[in-house]
mmCIF file of C-alpha atoms in Angstrom:
data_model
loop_
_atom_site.group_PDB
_atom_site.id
_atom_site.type_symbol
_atom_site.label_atom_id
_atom_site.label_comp_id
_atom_site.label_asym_id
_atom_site.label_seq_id
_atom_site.Cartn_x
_atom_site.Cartn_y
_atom_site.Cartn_z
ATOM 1 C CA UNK A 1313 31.668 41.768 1.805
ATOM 2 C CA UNK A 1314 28.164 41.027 2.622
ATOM 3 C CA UNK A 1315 26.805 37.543 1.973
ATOM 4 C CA UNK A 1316 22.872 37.187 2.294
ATOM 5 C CA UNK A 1317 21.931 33.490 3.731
ATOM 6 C CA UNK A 1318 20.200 32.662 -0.092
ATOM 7 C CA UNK A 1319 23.887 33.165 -1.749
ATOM 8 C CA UNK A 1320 25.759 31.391 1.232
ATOM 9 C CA UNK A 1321 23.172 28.455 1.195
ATOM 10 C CA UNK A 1322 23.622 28.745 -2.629
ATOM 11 C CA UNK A 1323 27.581 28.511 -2.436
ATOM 12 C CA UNK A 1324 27.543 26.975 0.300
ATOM 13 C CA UNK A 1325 24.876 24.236 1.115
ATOM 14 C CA UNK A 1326 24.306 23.645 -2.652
ATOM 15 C CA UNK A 1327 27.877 22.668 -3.397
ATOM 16 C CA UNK A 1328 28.560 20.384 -0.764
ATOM 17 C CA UNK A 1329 24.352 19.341 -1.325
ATOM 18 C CA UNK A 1330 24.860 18.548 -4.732
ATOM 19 C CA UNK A 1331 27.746 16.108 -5.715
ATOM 20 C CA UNK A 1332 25.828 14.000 -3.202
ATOM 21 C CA UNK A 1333 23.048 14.029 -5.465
ATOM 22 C CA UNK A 1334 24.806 13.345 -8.200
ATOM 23 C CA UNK A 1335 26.872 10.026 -7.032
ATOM 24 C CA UNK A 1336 23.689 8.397 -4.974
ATOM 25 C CA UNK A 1337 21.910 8.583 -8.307
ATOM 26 C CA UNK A 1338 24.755 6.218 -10.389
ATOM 27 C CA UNK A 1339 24.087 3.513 -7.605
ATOM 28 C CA UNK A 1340 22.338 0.440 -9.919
ATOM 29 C CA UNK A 1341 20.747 -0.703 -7.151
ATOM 30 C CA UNK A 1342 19.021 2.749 -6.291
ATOM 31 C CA UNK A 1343 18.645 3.493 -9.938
ATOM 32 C CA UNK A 1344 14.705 3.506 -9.563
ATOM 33 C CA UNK A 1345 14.952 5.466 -6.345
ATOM 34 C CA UNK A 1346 17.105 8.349 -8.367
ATOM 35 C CA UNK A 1347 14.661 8.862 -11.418
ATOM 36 C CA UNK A 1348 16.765 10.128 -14.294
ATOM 37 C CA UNK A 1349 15.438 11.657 -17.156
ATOM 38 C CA UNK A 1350 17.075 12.815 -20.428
ATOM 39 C CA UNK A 1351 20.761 12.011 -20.841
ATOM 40 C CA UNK A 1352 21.940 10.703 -17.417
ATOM 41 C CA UNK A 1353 25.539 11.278 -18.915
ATOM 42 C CA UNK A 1354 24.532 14.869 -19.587
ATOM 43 C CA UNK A 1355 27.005 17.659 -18.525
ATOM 44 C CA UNK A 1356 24.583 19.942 -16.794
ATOM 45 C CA UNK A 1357 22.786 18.728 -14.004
ATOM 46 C CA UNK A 1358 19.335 19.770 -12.720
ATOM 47 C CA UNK A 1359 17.596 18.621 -9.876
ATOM 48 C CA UNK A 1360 13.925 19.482 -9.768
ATOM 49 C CA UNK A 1361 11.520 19.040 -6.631
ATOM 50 C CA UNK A 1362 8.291 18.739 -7.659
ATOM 51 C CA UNK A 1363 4.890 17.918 -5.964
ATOM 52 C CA UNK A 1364 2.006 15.841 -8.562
ATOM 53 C CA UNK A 1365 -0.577 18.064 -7.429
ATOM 54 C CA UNK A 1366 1.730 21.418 -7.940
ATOM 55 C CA UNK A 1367 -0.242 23.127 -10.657
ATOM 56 C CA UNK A 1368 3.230 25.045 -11.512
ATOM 57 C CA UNK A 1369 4.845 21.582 -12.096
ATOM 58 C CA UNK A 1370 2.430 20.589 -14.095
ATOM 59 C CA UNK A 1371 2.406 23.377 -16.099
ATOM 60 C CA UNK A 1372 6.354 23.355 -16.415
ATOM 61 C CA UNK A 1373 7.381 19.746 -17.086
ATOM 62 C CA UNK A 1374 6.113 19.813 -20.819
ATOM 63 C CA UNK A 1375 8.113 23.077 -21.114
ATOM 64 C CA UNK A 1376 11.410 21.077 -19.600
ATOM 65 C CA UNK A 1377 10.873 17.907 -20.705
ATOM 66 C CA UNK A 1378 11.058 20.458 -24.248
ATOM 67 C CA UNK A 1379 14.245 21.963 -23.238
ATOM 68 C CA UNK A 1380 15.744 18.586 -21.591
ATOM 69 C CA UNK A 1381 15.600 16.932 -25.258
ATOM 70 C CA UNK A 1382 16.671 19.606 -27.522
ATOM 71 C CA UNK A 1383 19.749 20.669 -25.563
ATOM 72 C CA UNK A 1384 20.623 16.620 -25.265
ATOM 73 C CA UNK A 1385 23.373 17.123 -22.334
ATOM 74 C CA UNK A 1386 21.177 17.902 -19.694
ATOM 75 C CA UNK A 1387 20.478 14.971 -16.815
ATOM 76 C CA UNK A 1388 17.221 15.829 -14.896
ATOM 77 C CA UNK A 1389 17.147 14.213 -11.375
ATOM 78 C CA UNK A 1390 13.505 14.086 -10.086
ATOM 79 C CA UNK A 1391 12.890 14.624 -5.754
ATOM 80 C CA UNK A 1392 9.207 13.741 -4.893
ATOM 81 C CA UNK A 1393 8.409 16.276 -2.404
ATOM 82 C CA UNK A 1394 4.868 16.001 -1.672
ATOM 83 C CA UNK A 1395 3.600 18.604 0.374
ATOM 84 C CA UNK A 1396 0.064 19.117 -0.629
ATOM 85 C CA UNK A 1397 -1.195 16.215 2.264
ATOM 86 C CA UNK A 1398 -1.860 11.697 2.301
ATOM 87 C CA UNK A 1399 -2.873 12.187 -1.200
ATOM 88 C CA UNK A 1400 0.208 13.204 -2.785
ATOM 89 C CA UNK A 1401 2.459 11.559 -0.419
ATOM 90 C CA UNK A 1402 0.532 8.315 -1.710
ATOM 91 C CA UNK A 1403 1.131 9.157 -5.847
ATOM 92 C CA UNK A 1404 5.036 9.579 -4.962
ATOM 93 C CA UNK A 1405 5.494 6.572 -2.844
ATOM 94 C CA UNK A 1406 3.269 4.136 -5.919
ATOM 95 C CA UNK A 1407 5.265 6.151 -8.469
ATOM 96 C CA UNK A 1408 8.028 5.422 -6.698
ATOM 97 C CA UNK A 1409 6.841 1.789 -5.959
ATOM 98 C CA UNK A 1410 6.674 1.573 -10.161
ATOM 99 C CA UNK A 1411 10.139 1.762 -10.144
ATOM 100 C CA UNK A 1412 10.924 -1.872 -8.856
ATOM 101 C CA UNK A 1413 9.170 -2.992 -12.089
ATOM 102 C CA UNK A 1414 11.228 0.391 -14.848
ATOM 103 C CA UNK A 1415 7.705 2.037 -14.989
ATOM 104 C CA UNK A 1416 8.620 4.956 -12.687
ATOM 105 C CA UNK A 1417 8.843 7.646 -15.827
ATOM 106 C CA UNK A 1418 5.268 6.104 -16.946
ATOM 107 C CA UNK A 1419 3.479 6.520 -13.413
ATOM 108 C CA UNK A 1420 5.347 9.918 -13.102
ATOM 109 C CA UNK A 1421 4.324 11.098 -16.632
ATOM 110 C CA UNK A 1422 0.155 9.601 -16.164
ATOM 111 C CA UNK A 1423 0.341 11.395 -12.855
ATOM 112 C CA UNK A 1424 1.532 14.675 -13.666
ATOM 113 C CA UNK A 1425 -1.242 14.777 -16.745
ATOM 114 C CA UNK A 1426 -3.820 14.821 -14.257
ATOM 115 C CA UNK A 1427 -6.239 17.821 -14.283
ATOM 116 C CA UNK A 1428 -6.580 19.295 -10.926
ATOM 117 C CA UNK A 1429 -6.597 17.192 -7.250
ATOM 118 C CA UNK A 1430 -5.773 13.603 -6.951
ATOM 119 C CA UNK A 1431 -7.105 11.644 -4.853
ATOM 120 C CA UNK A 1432 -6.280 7.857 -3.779
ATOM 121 C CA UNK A 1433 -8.595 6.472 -6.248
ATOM 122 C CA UNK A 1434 -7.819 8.303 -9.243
ATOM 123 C CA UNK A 1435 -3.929 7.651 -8.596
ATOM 124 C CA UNK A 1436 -4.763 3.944 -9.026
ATOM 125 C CA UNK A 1437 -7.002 4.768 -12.391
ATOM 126 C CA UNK A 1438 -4.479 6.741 -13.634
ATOM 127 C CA UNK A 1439 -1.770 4.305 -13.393
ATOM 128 C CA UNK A 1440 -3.959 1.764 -14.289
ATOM 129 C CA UNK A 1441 -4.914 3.321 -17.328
ATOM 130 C CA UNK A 1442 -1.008 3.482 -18.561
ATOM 131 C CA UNK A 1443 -0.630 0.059 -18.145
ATOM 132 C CA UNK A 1444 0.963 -0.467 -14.783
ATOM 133 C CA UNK A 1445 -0.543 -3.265 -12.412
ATOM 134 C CA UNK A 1446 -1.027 -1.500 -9.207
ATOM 135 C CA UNK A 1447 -1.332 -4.459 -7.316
ATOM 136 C CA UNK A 1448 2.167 -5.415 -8.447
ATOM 137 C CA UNK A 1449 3.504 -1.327 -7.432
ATOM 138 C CA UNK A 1450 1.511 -2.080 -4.271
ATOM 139 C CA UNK A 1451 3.301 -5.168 -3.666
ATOM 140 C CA UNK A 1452 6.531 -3.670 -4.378
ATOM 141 C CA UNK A 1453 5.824 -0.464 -2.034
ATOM 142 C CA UNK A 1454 4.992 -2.766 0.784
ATOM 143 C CA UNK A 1455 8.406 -4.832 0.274
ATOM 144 C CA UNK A 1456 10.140 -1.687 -0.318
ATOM 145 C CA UNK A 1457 8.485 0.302 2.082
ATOM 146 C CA UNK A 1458 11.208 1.477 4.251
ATOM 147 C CA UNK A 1459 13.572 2.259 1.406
ATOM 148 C CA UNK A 1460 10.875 4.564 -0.659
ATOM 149 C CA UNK A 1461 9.705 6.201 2.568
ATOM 150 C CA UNK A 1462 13.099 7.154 4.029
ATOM 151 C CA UNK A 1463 13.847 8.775 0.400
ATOM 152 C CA UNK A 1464 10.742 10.609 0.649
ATOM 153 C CA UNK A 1465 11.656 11.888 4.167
ATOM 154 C CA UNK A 1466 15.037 12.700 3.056
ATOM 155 C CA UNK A 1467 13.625 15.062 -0.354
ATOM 156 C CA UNK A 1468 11.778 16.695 2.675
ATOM 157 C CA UNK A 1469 15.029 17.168 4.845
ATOM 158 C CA UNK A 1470 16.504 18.012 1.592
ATOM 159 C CA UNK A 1471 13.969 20.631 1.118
ATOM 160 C CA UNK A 1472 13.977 21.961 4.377
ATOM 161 C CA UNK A 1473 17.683 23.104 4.315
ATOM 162 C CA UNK A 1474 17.485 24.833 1.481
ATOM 163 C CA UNK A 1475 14.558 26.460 2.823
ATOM 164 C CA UNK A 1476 12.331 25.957 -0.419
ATOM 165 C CA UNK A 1477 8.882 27.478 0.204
ATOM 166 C CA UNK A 1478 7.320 25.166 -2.211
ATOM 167 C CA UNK A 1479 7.642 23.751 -5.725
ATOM 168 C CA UNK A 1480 8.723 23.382 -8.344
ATOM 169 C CA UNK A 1481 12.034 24.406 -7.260
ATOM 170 C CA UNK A 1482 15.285 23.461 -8.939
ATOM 171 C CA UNK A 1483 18.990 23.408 -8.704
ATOM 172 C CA UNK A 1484 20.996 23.887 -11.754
ATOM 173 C CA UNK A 1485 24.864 23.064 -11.428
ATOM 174 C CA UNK A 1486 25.172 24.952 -7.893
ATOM 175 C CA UNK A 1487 22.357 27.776 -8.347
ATOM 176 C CA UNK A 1488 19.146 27.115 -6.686
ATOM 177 C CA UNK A 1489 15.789 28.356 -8.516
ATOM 178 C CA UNK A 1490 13.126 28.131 -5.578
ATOM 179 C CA UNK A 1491 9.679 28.493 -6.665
ATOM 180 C CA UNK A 1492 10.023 29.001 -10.173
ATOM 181 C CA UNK A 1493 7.371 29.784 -12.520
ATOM 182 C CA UNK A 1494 8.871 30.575 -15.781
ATOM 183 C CA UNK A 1495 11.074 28.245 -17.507
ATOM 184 C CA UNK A 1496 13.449 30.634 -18.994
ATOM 185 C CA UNK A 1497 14.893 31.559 -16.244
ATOM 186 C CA UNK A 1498 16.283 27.631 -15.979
ATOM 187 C CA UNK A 1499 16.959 28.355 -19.837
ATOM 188 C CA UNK A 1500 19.240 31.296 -18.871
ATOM 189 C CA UNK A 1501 21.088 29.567 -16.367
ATOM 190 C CA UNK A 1502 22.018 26.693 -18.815
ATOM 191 C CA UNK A 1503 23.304 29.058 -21.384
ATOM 192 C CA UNK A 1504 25.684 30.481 -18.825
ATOM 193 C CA UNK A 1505 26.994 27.079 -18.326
#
């Protein structure tokens, strides 16, 4: 039988890809590193790369972030993958920075609001504007620098073998969604499981 390199990175690369995934993210020490959202007991696992300037993700996370609380068993593992140049590589690694301090899912959720382009700037007004003390998440990303940047290169290695094109792109249990663009596909997928 015939096995095209999408379903034998799927079956293959996905399921060895994925229980690591799953076990870095219960380390408490790496907790802020390995955002969790929804219930990080749930039984279904998704793992979504996103990008804060990807208008898909931003027009998606509302939509799962929806479908994340009413099913109430699904743990949503976030992967900063910024792709779209210094800009966004600078809102994951101060959202990521927030972390040290439990305000990653506010930076994440200011950020993604956004309309349009970031830029450095209107990171720090955003974040400001929630609340968070971006001298502190400065602070912290400077301490933590080597830690928050090695994650962010390993979304990208991440990314690269599973040859995702761009985001958002998501893996639910061990099928990979690249690129998707309507959220009931994800829906359908649950429902299987």
């Amino acid at each position: 039988m015939f096995i095209n390199r999408r379903k034998l990175l799927t079956a293959g690369l996905v399921g060895g890809f994925l229980p690591g995934i799953i076990s870095a993210d219960a380390r408490a020490e790496e907790a802020n590193l390995w955002p969790v959202f929804g219930n990080p007991q749930g039984r279904v696992t998704i793992v979504e790369f996103f990008e804060y300037q990807c208008p898909n993700c931003k027009r998606l996370h509302p939509q799962l972030e929806e479908m994340v609380k009413d099913h109430g068993s699904i743990r949503l593992i976030m992967r900063d993958w910024p792709i779209f140049g210094d800009t966004s590589v600078y809102a994951s690694r101060m959202a990521l920075a927030a972390g040290y301090s439990g305000e990653y899912e506010q930076a994440f959720h200011a950020l993604m609001k956004v309309p349009g382009r970031l830029t450095l700037k209107r990171t720090d007004e955003t974040l400001r504007a929630t609340g968070i003390d971006t001298d502190r998440v400065r602070d912290a990303l400077e301490k933590h620098f080597d830690t928050i940047q090695g994650r962010l290169d390993q979304h990208a290695a991440q990314a690269k073998e599973l040859q995702l094109a761009g985001t958002p792109a998501f893996i639910v249990d061990k099928q990979l969604f690249p690129r998707v663009t309507d959220i009931g596909m994800l829906r359908a997928a649950i429902d299987k499981l």
